[in-house]
GROMACS .gro file of C-alpha atoms in nm:
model
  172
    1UNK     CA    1   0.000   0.000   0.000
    2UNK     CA    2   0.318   0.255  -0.023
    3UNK     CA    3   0.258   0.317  -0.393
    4UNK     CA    4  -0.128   0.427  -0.349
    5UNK     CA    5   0.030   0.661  -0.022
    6UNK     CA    6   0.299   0.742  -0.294
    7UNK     CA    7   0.082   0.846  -0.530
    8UNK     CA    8  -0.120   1.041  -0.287
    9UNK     CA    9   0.154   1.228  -0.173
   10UNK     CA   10   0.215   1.325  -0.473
   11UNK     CA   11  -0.127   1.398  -0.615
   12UNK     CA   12  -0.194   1.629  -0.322
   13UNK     CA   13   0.159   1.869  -0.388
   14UNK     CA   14   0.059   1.927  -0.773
   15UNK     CA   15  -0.318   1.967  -0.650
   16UNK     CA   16  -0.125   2.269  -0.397
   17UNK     CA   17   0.043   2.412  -0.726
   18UNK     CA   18  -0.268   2.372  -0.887
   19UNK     CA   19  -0.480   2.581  -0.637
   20UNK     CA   20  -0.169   2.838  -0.621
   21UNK     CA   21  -0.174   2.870  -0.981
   22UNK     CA   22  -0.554   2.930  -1.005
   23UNK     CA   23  -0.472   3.164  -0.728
   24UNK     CA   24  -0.275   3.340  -0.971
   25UNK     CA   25   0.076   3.299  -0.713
   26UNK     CA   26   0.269   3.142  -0.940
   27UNK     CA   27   0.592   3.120  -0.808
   28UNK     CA   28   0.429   2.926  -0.485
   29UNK     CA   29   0.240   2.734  -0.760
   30UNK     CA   30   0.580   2.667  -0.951
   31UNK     CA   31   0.771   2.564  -0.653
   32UNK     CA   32   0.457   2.285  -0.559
   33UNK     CA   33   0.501   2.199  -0.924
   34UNK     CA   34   0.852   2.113  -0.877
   35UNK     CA   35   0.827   1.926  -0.582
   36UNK     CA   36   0.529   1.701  -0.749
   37UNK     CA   37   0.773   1.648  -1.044
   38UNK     CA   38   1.106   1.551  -0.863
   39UNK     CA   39   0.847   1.289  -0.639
   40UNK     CA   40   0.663   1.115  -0.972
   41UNK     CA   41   1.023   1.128  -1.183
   42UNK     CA   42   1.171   0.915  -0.906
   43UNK     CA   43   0.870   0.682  -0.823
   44UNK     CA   44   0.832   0.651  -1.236
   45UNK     CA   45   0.484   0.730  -1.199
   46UNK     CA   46   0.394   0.838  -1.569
   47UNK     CA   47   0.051   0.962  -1.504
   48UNK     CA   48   0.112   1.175  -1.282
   49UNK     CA   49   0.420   1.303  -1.388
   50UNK     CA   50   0.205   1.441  -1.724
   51UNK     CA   51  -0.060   1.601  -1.516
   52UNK     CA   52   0.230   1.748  -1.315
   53UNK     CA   53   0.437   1.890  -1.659
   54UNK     CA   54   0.063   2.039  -1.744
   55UNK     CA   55   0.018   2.239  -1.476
   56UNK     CA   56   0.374   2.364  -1.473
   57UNK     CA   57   0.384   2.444  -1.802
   58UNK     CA   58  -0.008   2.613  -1.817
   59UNK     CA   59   0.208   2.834  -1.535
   60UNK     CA   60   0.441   2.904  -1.746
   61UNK     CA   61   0.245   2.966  -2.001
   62UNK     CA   62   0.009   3.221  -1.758
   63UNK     CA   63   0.341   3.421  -1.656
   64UNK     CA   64   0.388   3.428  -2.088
   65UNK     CA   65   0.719   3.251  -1.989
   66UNK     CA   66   0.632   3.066  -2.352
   67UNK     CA   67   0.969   2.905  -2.423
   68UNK     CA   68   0.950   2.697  -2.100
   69UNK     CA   69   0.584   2.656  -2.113
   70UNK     CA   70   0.649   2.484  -2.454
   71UNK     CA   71   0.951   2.242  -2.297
   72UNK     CA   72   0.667   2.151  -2.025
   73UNK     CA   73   0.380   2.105  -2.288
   74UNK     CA   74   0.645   1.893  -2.507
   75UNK     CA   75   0.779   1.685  -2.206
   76UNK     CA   76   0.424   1.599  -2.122
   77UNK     CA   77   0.297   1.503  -2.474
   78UNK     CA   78   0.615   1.265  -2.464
   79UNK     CA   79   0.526   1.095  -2.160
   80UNK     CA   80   0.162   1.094  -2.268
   81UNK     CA   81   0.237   0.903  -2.556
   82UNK     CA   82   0.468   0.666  -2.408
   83UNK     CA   83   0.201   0.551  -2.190
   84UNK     CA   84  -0.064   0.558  -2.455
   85UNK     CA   85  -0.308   0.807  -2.305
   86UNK     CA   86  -0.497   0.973  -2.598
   87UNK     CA   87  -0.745   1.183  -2.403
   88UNK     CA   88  -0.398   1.376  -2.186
   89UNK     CA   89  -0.242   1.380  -2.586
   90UNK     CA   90  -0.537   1.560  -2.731
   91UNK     CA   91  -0.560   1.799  -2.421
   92UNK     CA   92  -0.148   1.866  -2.441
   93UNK     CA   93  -0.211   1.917  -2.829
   94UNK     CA   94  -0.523   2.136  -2.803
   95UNK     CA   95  -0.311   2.345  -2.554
   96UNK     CA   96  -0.003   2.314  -2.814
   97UNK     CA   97  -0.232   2.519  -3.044
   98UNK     CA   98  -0.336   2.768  -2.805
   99UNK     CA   99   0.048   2.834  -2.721
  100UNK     CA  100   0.110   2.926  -3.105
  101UNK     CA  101  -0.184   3.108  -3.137
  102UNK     CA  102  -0.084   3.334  -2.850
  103UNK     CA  103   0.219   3.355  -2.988
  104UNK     CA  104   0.103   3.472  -3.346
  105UNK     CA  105   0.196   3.137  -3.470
  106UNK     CA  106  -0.138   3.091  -3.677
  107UNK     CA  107  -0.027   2.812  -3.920
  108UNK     CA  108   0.178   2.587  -3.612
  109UNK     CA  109  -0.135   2.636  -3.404
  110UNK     CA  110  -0.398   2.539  -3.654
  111UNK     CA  111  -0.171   2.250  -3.746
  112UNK     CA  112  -0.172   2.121  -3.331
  113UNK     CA  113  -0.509   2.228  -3.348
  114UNK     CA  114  -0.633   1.985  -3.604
  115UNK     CA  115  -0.429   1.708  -3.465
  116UNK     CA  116  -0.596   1.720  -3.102
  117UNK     CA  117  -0.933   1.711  -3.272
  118UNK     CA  118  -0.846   1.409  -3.467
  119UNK     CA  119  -0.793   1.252  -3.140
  120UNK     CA  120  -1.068   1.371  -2.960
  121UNK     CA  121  -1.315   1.223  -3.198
  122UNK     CA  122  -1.112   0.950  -3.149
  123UNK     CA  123  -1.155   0.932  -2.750
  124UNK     CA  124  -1.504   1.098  -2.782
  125UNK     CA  125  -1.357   1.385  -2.563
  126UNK     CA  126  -1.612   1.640  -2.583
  127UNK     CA  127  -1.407   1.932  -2.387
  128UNK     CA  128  -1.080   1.906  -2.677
  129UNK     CA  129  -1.317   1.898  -2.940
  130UNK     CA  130  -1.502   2.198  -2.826
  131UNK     CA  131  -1.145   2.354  -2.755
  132UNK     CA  132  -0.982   2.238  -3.096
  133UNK     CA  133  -1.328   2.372  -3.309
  134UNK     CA  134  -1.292   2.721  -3.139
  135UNK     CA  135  -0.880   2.765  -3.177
  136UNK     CA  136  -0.922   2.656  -3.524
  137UNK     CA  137  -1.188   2.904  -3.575
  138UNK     CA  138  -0.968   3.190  -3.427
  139UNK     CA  139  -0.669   3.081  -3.608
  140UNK     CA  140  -0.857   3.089  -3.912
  141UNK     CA  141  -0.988   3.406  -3.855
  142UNK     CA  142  -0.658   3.550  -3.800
  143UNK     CA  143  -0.514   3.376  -4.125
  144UNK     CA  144  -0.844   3.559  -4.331
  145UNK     CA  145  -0.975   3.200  -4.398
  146UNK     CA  146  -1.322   3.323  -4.301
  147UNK     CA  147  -1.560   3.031  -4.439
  148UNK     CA  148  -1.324   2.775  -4.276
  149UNK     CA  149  -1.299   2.972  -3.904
  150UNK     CA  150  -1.741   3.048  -3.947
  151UNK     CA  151  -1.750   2.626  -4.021
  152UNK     CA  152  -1.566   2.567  -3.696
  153UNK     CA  153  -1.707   2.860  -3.469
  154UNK     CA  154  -2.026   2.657  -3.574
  155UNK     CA  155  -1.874   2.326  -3.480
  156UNK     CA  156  -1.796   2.444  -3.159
  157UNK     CA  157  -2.108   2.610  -3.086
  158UNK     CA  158  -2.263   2.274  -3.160
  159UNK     CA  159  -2.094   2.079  -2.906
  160UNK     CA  160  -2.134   2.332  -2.633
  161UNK     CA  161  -2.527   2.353  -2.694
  162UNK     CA  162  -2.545   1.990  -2.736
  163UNK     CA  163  -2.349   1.947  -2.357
  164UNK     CA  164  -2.522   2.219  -2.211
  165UNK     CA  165  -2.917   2.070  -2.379
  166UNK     CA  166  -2.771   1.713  -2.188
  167UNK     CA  167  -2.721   1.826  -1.880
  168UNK     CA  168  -2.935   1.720  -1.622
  169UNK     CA  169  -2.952   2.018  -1.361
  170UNK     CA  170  -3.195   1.813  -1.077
  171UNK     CA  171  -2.954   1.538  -1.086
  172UNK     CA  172  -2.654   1.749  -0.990
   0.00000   0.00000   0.00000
């Protein structure tokens, strides 16, 4: 039972950076980060260590520190793949896209963009497709491909009234 107390331990310190980060202190948020990292490096937990590299590098990416927020985002789509979880890969790629974008790489970000929605229809993941439809709308936009950006603004629209009409409110 020392792995699940492992994992625990560790699940807790990234879910402190997490809160810190949401918080908006992210050096506090950073240094949790680190911690979590060092902890699921040396215990090889894989999982983890993705959702860990995600958070540190959404940080990263929230202090526009964009070159290390990248190496974080890379890192984790590496590990992601390695242990064959699709839904983390389309999120990482999604995210991938939005990096570019904010970065006024239109062309790199549509590209990651496309690739996490090929996955999410893949793993039926309804939050990267929603995510991939609307960055590939606004990257469109920005690149004057206006039919192609309306066509995915729509797409994305879709899924978000579709969610929203299947939620069951009294069950909650």
């Amino acid at each position: 039972h020392k792995t699940g107390a492992f994992r625990t331990e560790i699940s807790s310190i990234n879910n402190i950076g997490l809160i810190y980060k949401d918080l908006k202190n992210y050096p506090e948020a950073l240094k949790f980060f680190d911690q979590a990292l060092l902890l699921a490096e040396e215990r090889g937990y894989k999982i983890l260590l993705t959702s860990v590299l995600l958070g540190t590098a959404e940080t990263y990416f929230a202090l526009k520190r964009y070159d290390q927020s990248l190496a974080n985002y890379r890192k984790a789509l590496s590990v992601s793949r390695e242990v064959e979880n699709k839904v983390f890969e389309g999120s990482i790629l999604a995210r991938l896209g939005d990096l570019y974008y904010e970065r006024g790489n239109f062309k790199s970000a549509t590209d990651y963009f496309i690739q996490a929605l090929k996955i999410s229809r893949e793993t039926r993941d309804v939050q990267t497709s929603w995510e991939a439809h609307s960055g590939l709308g606004a990257s469109y936009q920005k690149i004057g491909e206006y039919q192609s950006a309306l066509q995915h603004y729509g797409k994305a629209i879709a899924i978000y009234d579709s969610v929203r009409k299947n939620l069951d409110i009294e069950s909650l």
